[in-house]
XYZ file of C-alpha atoms in Angstrom:
752
model
C 34.147 -23.905 14.166
C 35.464 -24.275 17.716
C 38.812 -25.472 16.368
C 39.098 -22.597 13.900
C 38.261 -20.028 16.560
C 40.667 -21.723 18.986
C 43.498 -21.141 16.537
C 42.342 -17.568 15.928
C 42.294 -16.885 19.675
C 45.811 -18.260 20.159
C 47.072 -16.276 17.186
C 45.541 -13.035 18.506
C 46.969 -13.716 21.983
C 50.465 -14.346 20.638
C 50.451 -11.631 17.972
C 48.831 -9.128 20.307
C 50.809 -6.141 19.005
C 49.650 -6.697 15.437
C 46.028 -7.316 16.491
C 45.785 -4.277 18.756
C 47.472 -2.052 16.178
C 45.005 -3.193 13.513
C 41.933 -2.204 15.536
C 43.441 1.056 16.769
C 44.399 1.970 13.199
C 40.886 1.147 12.014
C 39.442 3.353 14.773
C 41.761 6.193 13.785
C 40.864 5.787 10.106
C 37.140 5.874 10.881
C 37.672 8.909 13.103
C 39.501 10.795 10.354
C 36.716 9.921 7.926
C 34.083 11.168 10.356
C 35.973 14.403 11.049
C 36.325 15.186 7.354
C 32.828 14.138 6.304
C 30.299 16.782 5.226
C 27.410 17.570 7.535
C 24.689 14.973 7.140
C 21.712 16.094 5.127
C 18.107 15.137 5.585
C 17.430 11.461 6.253
C 14.672 11.081 3.682
C 11.577 9.639 5.245
C 9.769 7.896 2.409
C 7.303 5.048 2.603
C 7.046 3.443 -0.837
C 3.716 1.896 -1.728
C 1.541 4.153 0.446
C -1.019 6.726 -0.644
C 0.646 9.494 1.339
C 3.923 8.922 -0.508
C 2.152 8.753 -3.874
C 0.482 12.103 -3.156
C 3.818 13.597 -2.145
C 5.345 12.420 -5.443
C 2.467 14.027 -7.379
C 3.101 17.318 -5.566
C 6.801 17.145 -6.477
C 5.906 16.604 -10.149
C 2.954 19.000 -10.584
C 4.085 21.838 -8.286
C 7.781 22.302 -9.231
C 9.679 24.792 -7.110
C 7.222 24.531 -4.240
C 9.918 22.970 -1.997
C 7.514 20.309 -0.828
C 10.291 18.677 1.171
C 11.670 21.941 2.528
C 11.777 22.823 6.196
C 8.852 24.709 7.689
C 8.370 26.848 10.760
C 5.324 28.359 12.407
C 6.031 31.519 14.369
C 3.137 31.763 16.824
C 2.222 35.074 18.467
C -0.005 35.606 21.495
C -1.222 39.010 22.604
C -0.777 40.207 26.206
C -3.752 39.815 28.553
C -6.596 42.163 27.616
C -5.225 42.798 24.108
C -5.813 41.233 20.691
C -3.500 40.448 17.816
C -5.692 42.688 15.635
C -4.737 45.773 17.659
C -2.723 48.263 15.614
C 0.388 48.061 17.778
C 0.496 44.252 17.734
C -0.148 44.226 13.973
C 2.880 46.420 13.444
C 5.078 44.123 15.536
C 3.973 41.046 13.591
C 4.469 42.701 10.202
C 7.958 43.846 11.183
C 8.731 40.255 12.210
C 7.361 38.874 8.901
C 9.497 41.344 6.964
C 12.574 40.346 8.948
C 11.862 36.652 8.362
C 11.525 37.229 4.595
C 15.127 38.469 4.337
C 16.636 35.011 4.970
C 18.750 33.608 2.115
C 17.193 30.125 2.400
C 13.601 31.319 2.896
C 11.200 30.385 0.092
C 8.150 32.311 1.343
C 6.517 33.740 4.462
C 2.752 34.086 4.919
C 1.341 37.180 6.626
C -1.189 36.168 9.323
C -3.471 39.047 8.403
C -3.619 38.113 4.726
C -3.617 34.311 4.995
C -6.259 33.797 7.682
C -3.698 33.209 10.404
C -5.561 34.912 13.260
C -7.736 32.974 15.711
C -11.450 33.793 16.041
C -11.008 35.377 19.455
C -8.092 37.420 18.114
C -5.631 36.388 20.822
C -3.361 34.124 18.741
C -1.832 34.521 15.277
C 0.820 32.681 13.330
C 3.123 33.215 10.359
C 4.259 30.243 8.259
C 7.853 30.182 7.012
C 8.855 27.800 4.202
C 12.499 27.108 3.383
C 14.177 25.937 0.200
C 16.097 23.172 1.966
C 15.230 20.481 4.484
C 15.470 20.917 8.241
C 18.724 18.963 8.505
C 20.273 21.002 5.673
C 19.398 24.418 7.089
C 22.407 26.552 7.869
C 22.811 27.588 11.460
C 22.539 31.217 10.398
C 18.969 30.590 9.165
C 17.989 29.113 12.536
C 19.644 32.028 14.306
C 17.722 34.524 12.140
C 14.462 32.741 12.933
C 15.110 32.847 16.662
C 16.352 36.467 16.518
C 13.161 37.573 14.793
C 11.060 35.812 17.439
C 13.150 37.354 20.216
C 12.609 40.819 18.768
C 8.810 40.327 18.914
C 9.137 39.078 22.503
C 11.053 42.205 23.470
C 8.164 44.236 22.018
C 5.756 42.599 24.471
C 4.274 39.581 22.633
C 4.507 35.902 23.603
C 6.275 34.204 20.690
C 7.019 30.488 20.171
C 8.326 28.553 17.161
C 7.092 25.172 15.911
C 7.948 23.014 12.905
C 11.040 21.104 11.796
C 13.193 24.158 11.051
C 14.490 24.022 14.630
C 15.042 20.280 14.452
C 18.057 19.460 16.594
C 20.212 16.400 17.108
C 18.669 14.507 20.031
C 20.576 14.552 23.303
C 20.872 11.474 25.479
C 21.719 13.245 28.717
C 23.890 12.210 31.656
C 21.990 8.956 32.215
C 23.925 7.331 29.364
C 27.164 7.893 31.306
C 25.451 6.538 34.431
C 24.509 3.398 32.474
C 28.141 2.822 31.504
C 29.156 3.457 35.113
C 26.723 0.802 36.336
C 28.153 -1.602 33.758
C 31.651 -0.925 35.103
C 30.578 -1.615 38.695
C 28.893 -4.887 37.681
C 32.037 -5.987 35.830
C 34.245 -5.236 38.838
C 31.921 -7.238 41.113
C 31.781 -10.108 38.615
C 35.521 -10.392 38.055
C 36.854 -8.967 41.312
C 39.534 -7.185 39.311
C 39.763 -3.727 37.766
C 41.893 -5.005 34.890
C 39.527 -7.842 33.985
C 36.544 -5.492 34.320
C 38.170 -2.896 32.113
C 38.728 -5.239 29.161
C 35.037 -5.584 28.110
C 34.478 -1.841 28.523
C 37.556 -0.938 26.493
C 36.813 -3.329 23.636
C 33.128 -2.315 23.539
C 34.047 1.379 23.350
C 36.526 0.686 20.535
C 33.893 -1.263 18.605
C 31.234 1.407 19.091
C 33.756 4.095 18.197
C 34.533 2.394 14.886
C 30.845 1.802 14.139
C 29.611 5.299 15.015
C 32.551 7.014 13.312
C 31.836 4.966 10.186
C 28.160 5.962 10.319
C 29.125 9.614 10.719
C 31.548 9.405 7.796
C 28.861 7.914 5.526
C 25.884 9.833 6.941
C 25.760 12.420 4.168
C 26.269 9.899 1.368
C 23.731 7.378 2.660
C 21.332 9.945 4.188
C 21.593 8.515 7.698
C 19.733 10.382 10.443
C 21.073 11.187 13.907
C 18.896 8.460 15.443
C 20.874 5.871 13.462
C 24.108 6.568 15.348
C 22.266 6.630 18.706
C 20.747 3.210 17.972
C 24.122 1.815 16.896
C 25.685 3.159 20.113
C 22.921 1.664 22.245
C 23.080 -1.837 20.767
C 26.823 -1.830 20.077
C 27.708 -0.968 23.682
C 25.342 -3.576 25.093
C 26.423 -6.524 22.954
C 30.073 -5.441 22.867
C 30.353 -5.539 26.660
C 28.396 -8.792 26.889
C 30.400 -10.642 24.235
C 33.711 -9.633 25.786
C 32.355 -10.526 29.232
C 31.598 -14.100 28.170
C 35.019 -14.649 26.615
C 36.909 -13.183 29.589
C 34.809 -15.304 31.970
C 35.562 -18.471 30.002
C 39.249 -17.524 29.903
C 39.334 -17.315 33.702
C 37.530 -20.669 33.925
C 40.113 -22.258 31.631
C 42.914 -20.836 33.777
C 41.244 -22.414 36.782
C 41.528 -25.770 34.965
C 45.302 -25.338 35.048
C 45.859 -24.375 31.390
C 48.583 -22.077 30.150
C 47.402 -18.553 29.355
C 47.796 -18.834 25.600
C 45.920 -22.132 25.503
C 43.251 -20.732 27.829
C 42.725 -17.767 25.511
C 42.408 -20.082 22.528
C 39.909 -22.336 24.298
C 37.905 -19.354 25.545
C 37.540 -18.071 21.981
C 36.873 -21.592 20.695
C 34.023 -22.285 23.122
C 32.527 -18.987 24.338
C 33.592 -17.423 21.027
C 31.496 -19.958 19.115
C 28.497 -18.918 21.185
C 29.362 -15.265 20.500
C 29.392 -15.901 16.749
C 25.967 -17.546 16.706
C 24.483 -15.055 19.167
C 25.799 -12.213 17.023
C 24.354 -13.851 13.908
C 20.872 -13.910 15.438
C 21.129 -10.186 16.265
C 22.384 -9.385 12.758
C 19.577 -11.441 11.169
C 16.998 -9.614 13.274
C 18.385 -6.156 12.429
C 18.959 -6.730 8.714
C 15.511 -8.345 8.531
C 13.991 -4.911 9.216
C 14.479 -4.268 5.493
C 11.408 -6.402 4.726
C 9.258 -3.532 6.048
C 10.394 -1.467 3.019
C 10.803 1.791 4.922
C 14.225 3.096 3.847
C 14.937 4.895 7.134
C 14.225 1.755 9.164
C 16.298 -0.362 6.770
C 19.286 1.966 7.137
C 18.971 2.007 10.928
C 18.866 -1.795 11.030
C 21.829 -2.324 8.701
C 23.970 0.285 10.486
C 23.256 -1.325 13.868
C 23.921 -4.788 12.389
C 27.342 -3.679 11.130
C 28.140 -2.358 14.614
C 27.161 -5.743 16.101
C 29.354 -7.549 13.555
C 32.290 -5.330 14.569
C 31.585 -6.165 18.226
C 31.766 -9.886 17.419
C 35.072 -9.541 15.535
C 36.606 -7.449 18.315
C 35.503 -9.986 20.929
C 37.177 -12.795 18.960
C 40.463 -10.965 18.347
C 40.967 -7.843 20.449
C 39.877 -9.489 23.712
C 42.473 -12.321 23.565
C 45.091 -9.780 22.500
C 44.376 -7.618 25.551
C 44.378 -10.731 27.737
C 47.894 -11.281 26.495
C 48.878 -7.775 27.584
C 47.152 -8.208 30.969
C 49.110 -11.351 31.796
C 48.808 -12.399 35.439
C 46.679 -9.375 36.311
C 43.669 -11.366 35.066
C 43.416 -14.208 37.578
C 41.864 -17.627 37.309
C 38.260 -17.964 38.377
C 37.793 -19.106 41.947
C 41.144 -18.040 43.357
C 39.374 -16.426 46.280
C 37.402 -19.607 46.734
C 40.618 -21.622 46.800
C 42.013 -19.327 49.469
C 38.838 -19.769 51.466
C 39.213 -23.522 51.004
C 42.758 -23.447 52.392
C 41.564 -21.337 55.288
C 38.720 -23.789 55.845
C 41.126 -26.728 55.989
C 43.255 -24.855 58.499
C 40.141 -24.072 60.550
C 39.074 -27.720 60.292
C 42.369 -28.765 61.772
C 41.575 -26.384 64.590
C 38.091 -27.879 64.970
C 36.094 -25.151 63.167
C 33.539 -27.117 61.049
C 31.446 -24.064 60.125
C 34.153 -22.636 57.899
C 34.440 -25.967 56.095
C 30.731 -26.048 55.332
C 30.831 -22.465 54.069
C 33.709 -23.215 51.719
C 31.838 -26.150 50.192
C 28.577 -24.263 49.796
C 27.421 -24.243 46.135
C 27.044 -20.910 44.383
C 23.701 -19.185 43.936
C 23.292 -20.365 40.330
C 23.642 -23.977 41.420
C 21.183 -23.570 44.275
C 18.625 -21.882 42.025
C 18.944 -24.520 39.296
C 18.441 -27.323 41.820
C 15.351 -25.538 43.144
C 13.881 -25.212 39.634
C 14.689 -28.827 38.753
C 12.855 -29.973 41.905
C 9.774 -27.798 41.215
C 9.637 -27.245 37.448
C 5.838 -27.070 37.116
C 5.405 -24.387 39.797
C 8.255 -22.257 38.413
C 6.966 -22.613 34.852
C 3.414 -21.615 35.766
C 4.569 -18.665 37.877
C 6.805 -17.353 35.079
C 4.194 -17.722 32.336
C 1.375 -16.206 34.415
C 3.581 -13.299 35.510
C 4.623 -12.435 31.956
C 1.044 -12.873 30.791
C -0.142 -10.356 33.374
C 2.552 -7.864 32.324
C 1.455 -8.278 28.689
C -2.210 -7.337 29.353
C -1.750 -3.587 28.604
C -0.470 -4.529 25.132
C -4.075 -5.341 24.177
C -4.768 -1.570 24.323
C -1.808 -0.688 22.074
C -2.322 2.430 19.951
C 0.312 3.338 17.374
C 1.449 6.682 16.007
C 4.540 8.795 15.377
C 5.756 11.563 17.694
C 5.101 15.196 16.803
C 5.663 18.511 18.577
C 2.875 17.571 21.008
C 5.106 14.883 22.489
C 8.012 17.290 23.094
C 8.819 18.397 26.664
C 6.847 21.445 27.815
C 10.138 23.293 28.250
C 10.691 23.445 24.462
C 9.474 26.253 22.227
C 8.103 23.651 19.770
C 5.766 22.246 22.418
C 4.657 25.689 23.570
C 3.916 26.679 19.965
C 1.900 23.479 19.561
C -0.137 24.305 22.669
C -0.748 27.910 21.591
C -2.047 26.785 18.183
C -4.321 24.225 19.863
C -5.610 26.960 22.173
C -6.287 29.444 19.389
C -7.358 27.263 16.468
C -8.318 23.888 17.934
C -6.350 20.642 18.459
C -6.655 19.531 14.836
C -4.875 22.612 13.551
C -1.505 21.036 14.411
C -2.177 18.142 12.036
C -3.785 19.492 8.835
C -4.482 17.025 6.042
C -3.375 17.839 2.504
C -5.739 16.443 -0.126
C -4.226 16.222 -3.605
C -6.764 16.065 -6.447
C -5.193 14.761 -9.664
C -7.769 15.644 -12.358
C -5.413 15.258 -15.315
C -7.672 12.589 -16.836
C -10.867 14.496 -16.111
C -12.888 16.565 -18.632
C -13.704 19.358 -16.126
C -10.993 19.677 -13.439
C -12.603 22.723 -11.784
C -15.859 20.810 -11.255
C -13.878 17.904 -9.763
C -12.117 20.260 -7.349
C -15.455 21.732 -6.186
C -17.097 18.290 -5.836
C -14.172 16.970 -3.787
C -14.272 19.965 -1.438
C -18.044 19.641 -0.958
C -17.770 15.906 -0.237
C -15.096 16.514 2.411
C -17.122 19.294 4.089
C -19.966 16.808 4.593
C -17.767 14.450 6.649
C -17.671 14.299 10.441
C -14.778 15.739 12.489
C -13.991 18.454 9.903
C -13.448 22.032 11.138
C -12.528 23.738 7.872
C -11.841 22.974 4.213
C -9.775 25.460 2.200
C -10.669 26.351 -1.396
C -8.848 24.264 -3.987
C -5.459 25.680 -5.000
C -4.698 24.473 -8.569
C -1.283 24.367 -10.211
C -0.339 26.421 -13.270
C -1.576 23.725 -15.638
C -4.896 23.627 -13.828
C -5.028 19.829 -13.767
C -4.028 19.258 -10.123
C -5.065 21.041 -6.933
C -4.454 20.869 -3.197
C -7.130 21.200 -0.526
C -6.181 21.704 3.128
C -8.469 20.030 5.665
C -8.297 20.863 9.371
C -9.666 18.071 11.597
C -11.547 18.716 14.820
C -9.378 16.240 16.782
C -5.653 16.211 17.562
C -3.316 14.566 15.027
C -2.685 11.382 17.043
C -6.361 10.674 17.810
C -8.407 7.767 16.501
C -10.999 10.261 15.197
C -8.406 11.894 12.919
C -7.342 8.484 11.634
C -10.986 7.693 10.858
C -11.309 11.010 9.008
C -8.335 10.137 6.776
C -10.006 6.847 5.854
C -13.330 8.638 5.269
C -11.713 11.133 2.876
C -10.094 8.284 0.977
C -13.427 6.477 0.768
C -15.020 9.652 -0.585
C -12.176 9.909 -3.091
C -13.035 6.452 -4.369
C -16.493 7.775 -5.286
C -14.998 10.825 -6.996
C -12.720 8.611 -9.063
C -15.651 6.410 -10.094
C -17.623 9.488 -11.244
C -14.882 11.601 -12.824
C -11.735 9.489 -13.223
C -9.757 11.855 -10.966
C -7.481 10.554 -8.214
C -8.004 11.942 -4.707
C -4.985 11.355 -2.437
C -4.451 12.323 1.210
C -1.004 13.257 2.495
C 0.615 15.514 5.070
C 2.472 14.564 8.249
C -0.639 13.164 9.923
C -1.635 10.975 6.961
C 1.998 9.891 6.577
C 2.070 8.758 10.205
C -1.149 6.779 9.750
C 0.225 5.063 6.644
C 3.499 4.231 8.394
C 1.624 2.621 11.277
C -0.492 0.569 8.892
C 2.515 -0.502 6.842
C 4.379 -1.589 9.969
C 1.355 -3.533 11.218
C 1.052 -5.314 7.886
C 4.762 -6.186 7.885
C 4.907 -7.484 11.466
C 3.788 -11.071 10.784
C 5.992 -11.585 7.664
C 8.939 -10.072 9.527
C 8.365 -12.223 12.582
C 8.089 -15.312 10.388
C 11.298 -14.504 8.511
C 13.443 -13.605 11.524
C 12.197 -16.313 13.868
C 12.310 -18.878 11.060
C 15.928 -18.150 10.122
C 17.044 -17.990 13.749
C 15.156 -21.230 14.483
C 17.122 -23.006 11.745
C 20.349 -21.509 13.071
C 19.618 -22.689 16.612
C 18.824 -26.195 15.367
C 22.377 -26.282 13.991
C 23.806 -24.919 17.259
C 21.872 -27.108 19.723
C 21.182 -30.102 17.434
C 17.662 -30.206 18.829
C 14.113 -29.377 17.709
C 12.479 -28.634 21.051
C 15.180 -26.357 22.494
C 14.964 -23.802 19.628
C 11.151 -24.048 19.713
C 11.160 -23.341 23.431
C 13.541 -20.423 22.855
C 11.208 -18.847 20.276
C 8.093 -19.238 22.438
C 9.891 -17.777 25.438
C 10.894 -14.793 23.344
C 7.271 -14.146 22.379
C 6.342 -14.078 26.055
C 9.072 -11.591 26.946
C 8.438 -9.241 24.007
C 4.676 -9.139 24.674
C 5.329 -8.397 28.356
C 7.760 -5.635 27.367
C 5.212 -4.109 24.973
C 2.695 -4.193 27.813
C 5.117 -2.240 30.008
C 5.700 0.313 27.231
C 1.934 0.838 26.849
C 1.511 1.200 30.626
C 4.196 3.915 30.867
C 4.020 5.854 27.594
C 0.336 5.435 26.743
C -1.403 5.008 30.103
C 1.015 7.203 32.054
C 2.025 4.764 34.819
C 5.334 5.932 36.348
C 5.541 8.502 33.536
C 7.009 11.130 35.894
C 9.800 8.782 36.920
C 10.615 8.088 33.273
C 10.493 11.757 32.270
C 7.455 11.263 30.005
C 5.699 14.636 30.003
C 3.001 13.765 27.454
C 1.345 10.361 27.096
C -0.088 9.235 23.793
C 0.157 6.530 21.155
C 3.199 4.281 21.168
C 5.658 5.004 18.379
C 4.499 2.981 15.389
C 7.973 1.518 14.809
C 8.188 0.199 18.365
C 6.529 -3.256 18.022
C 8.425 -4.388 14.951
C 11.655 -2.829 16.207
C 11.342 -4.542 19.576
C 10.570 -7.856 17.894
C 13.782 -7.595 15.893
C 16.196 -6.327 18.513
C 14.782 -8.211 21.507
C 14.741 -11.480 19.594
C 18.403 -11.104 18.734
C 19.341 -10.189 22.303
C 17.150 -12.947 23.778
C 18.937 -15.526 21.684
C 22.236 -14.238 23.114
C 21.303 -15.476 26.570
C 19.755 -18.634 25.189
C 22.952 -19.521 23.331
C 25.329 -18.613 26.179
C 23.355 -20.430 28.866
C 22.096 -23.486 27.018
C 25.364 -24.256 25.191
C 26.918 -24.812 28.632
C 24.099 -27.260 29.411
C 24.504 -29.051 26.109
C 28.268 -29.182 26.621
C 27.705 -30.953 29.948
C 25.080 -33.269 28.415
C 27.332 -34.188 25.481
C 30.107 -35.010 27.947
C 27.909 -37.575 29.696
C 25.890 -35.823 32.389
C 22.198 -36.594 32.920
C 19.704 -33.932 31.693
C 18.950 -32.577 35.177
C 22.628 -32.547 36.073
C 23.429 -30.742 32.814
C 20.919 -27.994 33.696
C 22.580 -27.510 37.088
C 26.059 -27.528 35.527
C 25.004 -24.924 32.985
C 23.760 -22.648 35.753
C 26.791 -23.265 37.927
C 29.095 -21.999 35.188
C 26.835 -19.544 33.380
C 24.178 -18.075 35.687
C 26.407 -15.459 37.299
C 27.863 -14.323 33.999
C 24.488 -14.237 32.214
C 23.005 -12.279 35.128
C 25.872 -9.797 34.994
C 25.501 -9.496 31.216
C 21.765 -8.830 31.560
C 22.280 -6.163 34.228
C 24.916 -4.503 32.054
C 22.654 -4.524 29.012
C 19.746 -3.155 31.055
C 21.968 -0.381 32.424
C 23.181 0.608 28.957
C 19.667 0.672 27.497
C 18.194 2.440 30.524
C 20.853 5.121 30.108
C 19.053 6.292 26.969
C 15.794 6.959 28.845
C 17.225 10.404 29.583
C 17.255 11.303 25.875
C 15.420 14.432 24.726
C 14.118 12.443 21.734
C 10.880 10.641 22.604
C 11.627 7.804 20.167
C 15.062 7.139 21.732
C 13.572 7.363 25.240
C 10.880 4.802 24.374
C 13.345 2.429 22.696
C 15.718 2.619 25.681
C 12.956 1.804 28.175
C 11.418 -0.915 26.001
C 14.712 -2.729 25.443
C 15.768 -2.446 29.104
C 12.513 -3.940 30.424
C 12.527 -6.593 27.678
C 16.026 -7.727 28.680
C 14.867 -7.925 32.306
C 11.863 -10.109 31.430
C 13.806 -12.307 29.039
C 16.972 -12.820 31.079
C 15.563 -13.171 34.576
C 12.140 -14.691 33.923
C 12.392 -16.602 30.650
C 16.030 -17.756 30.549
C 16.614 -18.069 34.301
C 13.269 -19.626 35.243
C 11.176 -20.864 32.318
C 14.083 -22.371 30.348
C 15.455 -24.639 33.126
C 11.903 -25.605 34.139
C 11.042 -26.690 30.583
C 14.350 -28.551 30.153
C 13.787 -30.339 33.461
C 10.331 -31.436 32.329
C 11.535 -32.574 28.896
C 14.577 -34.511 30.122
C 16.385 -36.336 27.302
C 13.616 -35.396 24.861
C 14.937 -31.825 24.903
C 18.012 -32.954 22.967
C 16.175 -35.205 20.503
C 16.937 -34.758 16.812
C 15.835 -37.078 13.972
C 18.757 -39.158 12.739
C 18.288 -38.102 9.117
C 18.414 -34.432 10.155
C 21.417 -35.061 12.387
C 23.293 -36.472 9.378
C 22.227 -33.580 7.151
C 23.185 -30.752 9.499
C 26.767 -29.434 9.560
C 28.672 -30.072 12.792
C 29.660 -26.631 14.059
C 30.990 -28.016 17.379
C 29.930 -25.109 19.606
C 30.712 -27.253 22.666
C 34.386 -27.482 21.702
C 34.521 -31.280 21.552
C 37.164 -31.071 18.838
C 39.458 -28.997 21.044
C 40.544 -32.082 22.990
C 42.089 -33.607 19.890
C 43.452 -30.209 18.924
C 45.195 -29.887 22.261
C 46.776 -33.311 21.890
C 47.891 -32.547 18.348
C 49.454 -29.243 19.370
C 51.254 -30.919 22.233
C 52.842 -33.394 19.826
C 53.797 -31.000 17.078
C 57.507 -30.578 16.476
C 59.383 -28.111 14.373
C 58.315 -24.754 13.049
C 57.313 -21.815 15.148
C 53.901 -21.804 16.794
C 53.196 -18.499 15.060
C 53.674 -20.059 11.637
C 51.510 -23.097 12.487
C 48.612 -20.995 13.723
C 48.879 -18.567 10.799
C 48.720 -21.433 8.316
C 45.685 -22.919 10.065
C 43.782 -19.640 10.257
């Protein structure tokens, strides 16, 4: 592989005009497609195989025209102090508002609070429910404007009016912190390379890759039903890996220049060596993201595949666009260590003048070398400190509670959150998460008796505030019953109630043959959490297993991939602990902009396992391949560890800081899910890069010695030789030096 990528790198360097034009044209094509694409519709949130989804499907079949998947809004009214919503003047205002709401072209129906039981017992709060014929993402802007205008008219008349529901669903905003994250990445690159040109290359190529990926997602969003969160996720991961991959290739290019190689040859060798690591690191990320499909939640599958495609584009751009831009940059990208060489010349001049201090300073090893030597001397202490520290950070994860965000997790500045609070104040916390019980009595002899029995059984359960009368369909064989819990939607008590209703339904089915199914947003959230919990172990086994096999091929070792997987588990558990501490316990919640603590998003554990594993293997591959390269070339195990850190520690540290900055930039998002993902990934990268890879990995390798690189002979013969270390490039260089006749362009084109 190293030889193939070497030729590709040289070809891209030499044919830089063609390469750059190709990627720019692809970006333009994707941009045109995105600009001309229809507005994305609703990203269908279905969870096949769950009771909530089955009940939803029954509703679609038995209640045609009910717009079960249509957008909804609750317009909540509160009377001024000392007044009630039942006062004649306030009644008139509400009825005028209901009439105005009913005139909308996309409105299916509007319920009058005074006819549908929508007034609180103390008379201070009332609400009108608005149902639309289309989903929240498909609503025309004019319908949203009409909704807000009607509410504003009631406000002008003296009432407090807020709007909840998904009709006002907006595309999440990431805020200015995303730009700050990119700015931090730029500063780190300038410090790392000491050159604006060299620092600009990774940023430029990453932005091109993300631009192509996000524009492609936007162009296909309507066709594939991709939600807005999909493009945010692709941006987050694409920026992080795109900058990192380009950073490693540019760093290796500068190192090759320092060896005295010509620029074209240096570009080829950089792609052949660091590019090989990029390919395998990218493969682990792609495996982790595509593996999310095993959960069988279409939305999560689409998010994973879209992000994986963006990562694949980042890999291809790093292998081709980066060497092409290096060709354009020419001498403006300098060899690594030129400043050090100048300091060395100055030191020799000072030595001649009798200044020994300058000489010692010039010969001082870099920080990576000093740290590696420290770890090699004290591997047991470093290992214990790292493991105990991560274990302590992981303790909060034992209290993990899962759920999905609702209007109660919105910032208090939003009308959705204020509507949620008003409904909780007037009708109780459970009113924001009603349960819809679907009674399918098609196979029953007396459906009406089944409906009554089901309602009576539910009324006898704990944590129930109210049970509505059964509402049958036209055929009379299926009915819905609305149950209002006493506890808020995300509480454990509400989850227990859902299970209790389902247990009661099992008894009804045994007696009458009727199916009793529980659905609604709250039940859907509970089923999603359970489905994700059930899928976590199979997903972890699949992803870690495939990546383990891949790393065996890369490192030609059993223990190194095993150590990599175990280190990942430590970092992801510590990161989950940090997420629980901030978003569930409320530690530093003000600093993170978390206005409402509660359960951790149910997708978070499995999502973090996938993404963090892929990113963790990036650093493992980049750092340890340098060690293996030194070991293969004859260095002792301890020396190889030090060599790997001497060449790779600074670059890996810079890459980790960049990735943390990019992820942390999304903490400013208005979407709670995006905010949580940004924080979780940023802290996970910190734990994995600076504790696991920089401390635990060298400590374990120092303790294992030669055993770290042991591989059974039969397996060594069976595995393909991918040559990540670039051993074959020596022969390639000799062969190229001796070739005669034919243009270099033609030779490289034929080889590629």
